[in-house]
PDB file of C-alpha atoms in Angstrom:
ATOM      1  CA  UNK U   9       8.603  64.755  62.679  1.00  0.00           C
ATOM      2  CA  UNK U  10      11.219  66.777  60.612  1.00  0.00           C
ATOM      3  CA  UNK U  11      13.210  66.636  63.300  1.00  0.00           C
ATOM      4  CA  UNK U  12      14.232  63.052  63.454  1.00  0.00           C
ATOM      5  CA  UNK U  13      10.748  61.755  65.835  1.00  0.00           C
ATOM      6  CA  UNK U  14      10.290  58.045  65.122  1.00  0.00           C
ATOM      7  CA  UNK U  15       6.157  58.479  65.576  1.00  0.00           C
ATOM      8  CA  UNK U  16       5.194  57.491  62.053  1.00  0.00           C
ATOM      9  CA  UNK U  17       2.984  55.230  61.544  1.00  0.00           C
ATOM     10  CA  UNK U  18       4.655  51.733  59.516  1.00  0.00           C
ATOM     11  CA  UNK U  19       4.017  51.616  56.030  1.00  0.00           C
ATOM     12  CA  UNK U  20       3.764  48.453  54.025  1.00  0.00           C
ATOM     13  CA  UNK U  21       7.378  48.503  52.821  1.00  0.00           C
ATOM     14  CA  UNK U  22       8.793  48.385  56.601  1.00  0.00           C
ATOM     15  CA  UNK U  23       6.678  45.573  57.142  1.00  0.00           C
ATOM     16  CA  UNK U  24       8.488  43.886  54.235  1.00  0.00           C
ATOM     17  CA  UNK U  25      11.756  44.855  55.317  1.00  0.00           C
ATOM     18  CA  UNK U  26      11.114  44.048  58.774  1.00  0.00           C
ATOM     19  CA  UNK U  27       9.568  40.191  57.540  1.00  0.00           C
ATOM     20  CA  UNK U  28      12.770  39.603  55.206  1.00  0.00           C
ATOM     21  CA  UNK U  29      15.760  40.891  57.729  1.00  0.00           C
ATOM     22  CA  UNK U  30      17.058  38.430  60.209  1.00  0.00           C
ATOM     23  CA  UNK U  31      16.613  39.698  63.870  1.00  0.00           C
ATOM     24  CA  UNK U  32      19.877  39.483  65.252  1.00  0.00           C
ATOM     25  CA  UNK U  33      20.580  39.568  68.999  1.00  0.00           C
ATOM     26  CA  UNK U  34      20.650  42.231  70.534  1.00  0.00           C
ATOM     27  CA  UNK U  35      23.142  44.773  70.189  1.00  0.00           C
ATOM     28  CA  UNK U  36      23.924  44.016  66.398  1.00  0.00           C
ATOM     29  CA  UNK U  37      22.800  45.124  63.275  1.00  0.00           C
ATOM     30  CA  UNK U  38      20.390  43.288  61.090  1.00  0.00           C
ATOM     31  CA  UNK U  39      21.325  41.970  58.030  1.00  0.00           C
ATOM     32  CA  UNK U  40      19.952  40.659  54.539  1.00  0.00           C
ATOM     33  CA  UNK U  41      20.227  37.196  53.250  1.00  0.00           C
ATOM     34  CA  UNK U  42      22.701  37.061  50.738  1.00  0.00           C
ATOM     35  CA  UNK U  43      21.934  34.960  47.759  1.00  0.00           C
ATOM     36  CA  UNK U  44      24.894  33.142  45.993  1.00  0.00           C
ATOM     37  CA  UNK U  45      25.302  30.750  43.355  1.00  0.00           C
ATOM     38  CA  UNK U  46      26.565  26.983  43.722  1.00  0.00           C
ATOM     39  CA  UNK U  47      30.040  26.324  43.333  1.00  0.00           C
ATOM     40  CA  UNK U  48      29.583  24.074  40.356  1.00  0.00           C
ATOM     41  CA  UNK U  49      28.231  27.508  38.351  1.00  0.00           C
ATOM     42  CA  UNK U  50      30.980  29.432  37.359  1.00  0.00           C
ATOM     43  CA  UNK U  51      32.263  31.176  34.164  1.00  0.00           C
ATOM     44  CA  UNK U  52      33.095  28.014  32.366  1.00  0.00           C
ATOM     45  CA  UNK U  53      30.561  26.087  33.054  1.00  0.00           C
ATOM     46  CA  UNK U  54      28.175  28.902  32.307  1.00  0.00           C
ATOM     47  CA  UNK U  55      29.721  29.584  28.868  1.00  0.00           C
ATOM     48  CA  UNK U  56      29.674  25.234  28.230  1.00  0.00           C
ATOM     49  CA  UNK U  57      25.891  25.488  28.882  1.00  0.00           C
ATOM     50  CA  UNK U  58      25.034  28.756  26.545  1.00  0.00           C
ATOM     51  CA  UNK U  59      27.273  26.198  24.017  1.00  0.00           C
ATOM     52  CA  UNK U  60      24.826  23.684  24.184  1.00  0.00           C
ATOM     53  CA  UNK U  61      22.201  25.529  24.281  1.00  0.00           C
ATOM     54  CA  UNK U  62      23.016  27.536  20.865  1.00  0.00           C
ATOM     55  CA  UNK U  63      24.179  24.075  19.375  1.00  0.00           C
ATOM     56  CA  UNK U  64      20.842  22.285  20.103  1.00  0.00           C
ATOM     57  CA  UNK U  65      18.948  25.605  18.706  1.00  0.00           C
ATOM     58  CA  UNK U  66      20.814  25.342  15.490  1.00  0.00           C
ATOM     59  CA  UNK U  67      19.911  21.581  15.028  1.00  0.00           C
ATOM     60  CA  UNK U  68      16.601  22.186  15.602  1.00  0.00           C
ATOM     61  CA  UNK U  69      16.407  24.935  13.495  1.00  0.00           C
ATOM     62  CA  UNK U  70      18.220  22.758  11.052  1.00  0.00           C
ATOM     63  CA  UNK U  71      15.499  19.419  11.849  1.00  0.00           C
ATOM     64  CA  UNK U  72      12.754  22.457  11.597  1.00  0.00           C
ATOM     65  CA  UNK U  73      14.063  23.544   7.733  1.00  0.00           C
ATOM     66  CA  UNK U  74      14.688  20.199   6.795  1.00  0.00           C
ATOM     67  CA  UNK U  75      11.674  18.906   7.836  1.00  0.00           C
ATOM     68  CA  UNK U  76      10.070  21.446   5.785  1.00  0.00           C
ATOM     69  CA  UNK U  77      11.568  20.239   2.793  1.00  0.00           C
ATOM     70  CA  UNK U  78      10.664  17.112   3.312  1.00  0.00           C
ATOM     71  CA  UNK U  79       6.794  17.765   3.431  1.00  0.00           C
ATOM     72  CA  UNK U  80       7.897  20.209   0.125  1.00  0.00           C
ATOM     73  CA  UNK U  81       9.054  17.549  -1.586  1.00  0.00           C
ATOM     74  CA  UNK U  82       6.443  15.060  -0.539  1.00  0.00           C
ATOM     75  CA  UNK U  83       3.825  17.372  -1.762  1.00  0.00           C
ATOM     76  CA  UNK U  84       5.697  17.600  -5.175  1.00  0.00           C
ATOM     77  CA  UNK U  85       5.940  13.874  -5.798  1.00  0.00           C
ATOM     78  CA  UNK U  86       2.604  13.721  -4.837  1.00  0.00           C
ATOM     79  CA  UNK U  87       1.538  16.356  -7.382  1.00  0.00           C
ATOM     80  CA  UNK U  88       3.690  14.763  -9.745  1.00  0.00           C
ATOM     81  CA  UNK U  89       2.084  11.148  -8.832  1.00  0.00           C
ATOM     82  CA  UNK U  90      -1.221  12.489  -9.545  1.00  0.00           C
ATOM     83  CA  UNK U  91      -0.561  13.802 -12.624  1.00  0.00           C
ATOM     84  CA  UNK U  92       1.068  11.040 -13.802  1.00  0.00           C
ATOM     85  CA  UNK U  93      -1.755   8.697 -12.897  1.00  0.00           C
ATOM     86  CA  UNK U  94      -4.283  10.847 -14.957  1.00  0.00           C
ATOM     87  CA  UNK U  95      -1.593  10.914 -17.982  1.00  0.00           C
ATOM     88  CA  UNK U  96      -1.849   6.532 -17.547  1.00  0.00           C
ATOM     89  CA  UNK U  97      -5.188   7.023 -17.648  1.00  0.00           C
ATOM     90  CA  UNK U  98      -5.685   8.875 -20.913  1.00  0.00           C
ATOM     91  CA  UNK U  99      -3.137   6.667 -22.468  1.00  0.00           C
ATOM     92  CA  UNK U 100      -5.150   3.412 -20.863  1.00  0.00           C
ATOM     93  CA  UNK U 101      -8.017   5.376 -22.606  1.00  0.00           C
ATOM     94  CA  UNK U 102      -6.523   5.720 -26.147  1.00  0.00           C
ATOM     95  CA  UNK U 103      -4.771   2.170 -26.230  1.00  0.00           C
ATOM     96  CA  UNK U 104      -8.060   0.340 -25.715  1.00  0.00           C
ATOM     97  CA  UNK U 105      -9.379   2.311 -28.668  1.00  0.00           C
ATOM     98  CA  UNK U 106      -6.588   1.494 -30.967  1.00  0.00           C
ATOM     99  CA  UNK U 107      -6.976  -2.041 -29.487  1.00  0.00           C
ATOM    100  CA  UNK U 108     -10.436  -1.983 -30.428  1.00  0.00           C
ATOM    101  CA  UNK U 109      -9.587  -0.610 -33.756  1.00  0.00           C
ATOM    102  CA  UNK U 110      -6.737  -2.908 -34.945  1.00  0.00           C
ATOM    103  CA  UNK U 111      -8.986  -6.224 -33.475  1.00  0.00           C
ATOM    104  CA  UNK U 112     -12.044  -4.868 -35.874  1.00  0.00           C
ATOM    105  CA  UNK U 113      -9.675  -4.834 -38.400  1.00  0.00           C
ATOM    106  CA  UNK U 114      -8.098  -8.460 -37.401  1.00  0.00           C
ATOM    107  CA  UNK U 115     -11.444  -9.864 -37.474  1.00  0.00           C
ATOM    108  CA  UNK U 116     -12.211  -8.009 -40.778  1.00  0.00           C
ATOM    109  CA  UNK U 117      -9.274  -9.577 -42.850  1.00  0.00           C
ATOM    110  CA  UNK U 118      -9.352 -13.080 -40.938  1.00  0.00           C
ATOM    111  CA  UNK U 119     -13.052 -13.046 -42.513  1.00  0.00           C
ATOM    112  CA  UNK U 120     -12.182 -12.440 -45.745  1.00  0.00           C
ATOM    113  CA  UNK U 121      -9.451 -15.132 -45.339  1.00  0.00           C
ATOM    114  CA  UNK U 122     -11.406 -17.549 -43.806  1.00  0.00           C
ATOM    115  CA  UNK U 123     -13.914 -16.766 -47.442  1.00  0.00           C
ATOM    116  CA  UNK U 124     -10.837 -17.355 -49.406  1.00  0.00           C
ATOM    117  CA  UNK U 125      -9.881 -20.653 -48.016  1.00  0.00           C
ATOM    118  CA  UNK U 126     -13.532 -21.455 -48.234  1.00  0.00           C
ATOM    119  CA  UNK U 127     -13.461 -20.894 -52.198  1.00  0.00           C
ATOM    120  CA  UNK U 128      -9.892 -22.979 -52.294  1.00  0.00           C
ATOM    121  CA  UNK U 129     -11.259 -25.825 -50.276  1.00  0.00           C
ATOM    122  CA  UNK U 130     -14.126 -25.628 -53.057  1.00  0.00           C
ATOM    123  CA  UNK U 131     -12.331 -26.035 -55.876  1.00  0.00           C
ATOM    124  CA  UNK U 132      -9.704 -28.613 -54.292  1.00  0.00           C
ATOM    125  CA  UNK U 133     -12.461 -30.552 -53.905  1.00  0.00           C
ATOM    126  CA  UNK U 134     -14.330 -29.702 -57.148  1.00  0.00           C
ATOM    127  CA  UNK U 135     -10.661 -30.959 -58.977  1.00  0.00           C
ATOM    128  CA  UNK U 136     -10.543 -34.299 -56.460  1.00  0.00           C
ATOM    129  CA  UNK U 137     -14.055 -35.226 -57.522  1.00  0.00           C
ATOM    130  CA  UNK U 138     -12.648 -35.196 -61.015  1.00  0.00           C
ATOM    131  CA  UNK U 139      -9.536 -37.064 -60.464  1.00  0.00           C
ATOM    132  CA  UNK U 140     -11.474 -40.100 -59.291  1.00  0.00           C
ATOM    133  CA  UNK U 141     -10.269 -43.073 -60.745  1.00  0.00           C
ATOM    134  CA  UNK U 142      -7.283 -41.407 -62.268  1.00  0.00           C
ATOM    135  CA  UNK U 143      -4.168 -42.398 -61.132  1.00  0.00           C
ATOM    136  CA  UNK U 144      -0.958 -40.239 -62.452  1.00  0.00           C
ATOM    137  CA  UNK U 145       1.272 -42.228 -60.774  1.00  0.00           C
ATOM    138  CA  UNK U 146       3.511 -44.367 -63.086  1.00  0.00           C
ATOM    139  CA  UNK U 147       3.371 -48.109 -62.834  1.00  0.00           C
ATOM    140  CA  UNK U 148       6.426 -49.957 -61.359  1.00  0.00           C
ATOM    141  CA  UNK U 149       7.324 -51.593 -64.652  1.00  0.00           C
ATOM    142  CA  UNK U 150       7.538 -48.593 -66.591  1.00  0.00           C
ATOM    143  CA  UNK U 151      10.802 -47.321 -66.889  1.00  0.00           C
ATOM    144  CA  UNK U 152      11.115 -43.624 -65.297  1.00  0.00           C
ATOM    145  CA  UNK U 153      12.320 -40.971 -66.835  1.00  0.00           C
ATOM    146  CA  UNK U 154      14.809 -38.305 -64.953  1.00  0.00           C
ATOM    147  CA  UNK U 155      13.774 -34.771 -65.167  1.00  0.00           C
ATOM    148  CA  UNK U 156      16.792 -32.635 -66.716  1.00  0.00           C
TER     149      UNK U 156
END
């Protein structure tokens, strides 16, 4: 075998080898596919695609980060939107008490002014029921005097 006898049996890789060679007529060699690119990818337009393709990784990078803050500052005005809505609430809270306050004090003084007109009306009446008959009024003969 050492000495150059073909008699061994075919191993897996010949088979491969044999299955991916062309068989050429006889009397030539065999030869391997050759695989080349398409005439429309060369350097440039190689280097024009790695362009866009960097370009459209910064921008969405870019969307990505921006996006983020977006969703940070939506949580934040919705922190701040909560926080203001319990601050309205407290105040709500303390206005209707001072509301409540100041009307129980309305309604406390209009009472007491409401008695005071009630004691006026009283003694308006109490002096008409003793003006009854008596007329103040000059007669229209009587000369008039000017105040001075």
């Amino acid at each position: 075998m050492a000495n150059g006898d073909n008699n061994q049996p075919e191993t897996a890789t010949a088979n491969i080898a044999r299955a991916t060679t062309r068989v050429a007529p006889t009397g030539t060699v065999p030869q391997r596919r050759t695989v080349s690119l398409p005439s429309w990818l060369d350097g440039r337009t190689i280097a024009v695609l790695t362009g866009l393709v960097s370009i459209a990784a910064m921008v969405q990078t870019s969307h990505s980060r921006l996006s983020d803050d977006i969703h940070r500052l939506r949580d934040e005005m919705y922190g701040i939107r909560t926080e203001l809505r319990g601050e309205i609430a407290g105040l709500r809270q303390e206005l209707r008490g001072e509301i409540a306050g100041l009307r129980h004090e309305l309604t406390a003084k209009i009472e007491k002014l409401d008695e005071r007109l009630r004691v006026v009306e009283i003694d308006v009446a109490a002096i008409r029921t003793h003006l009854i008959g008596f007329d103040v009024r000059p007669r229209d003969d009587e000369p008039q005097h000017e105040p001075s």
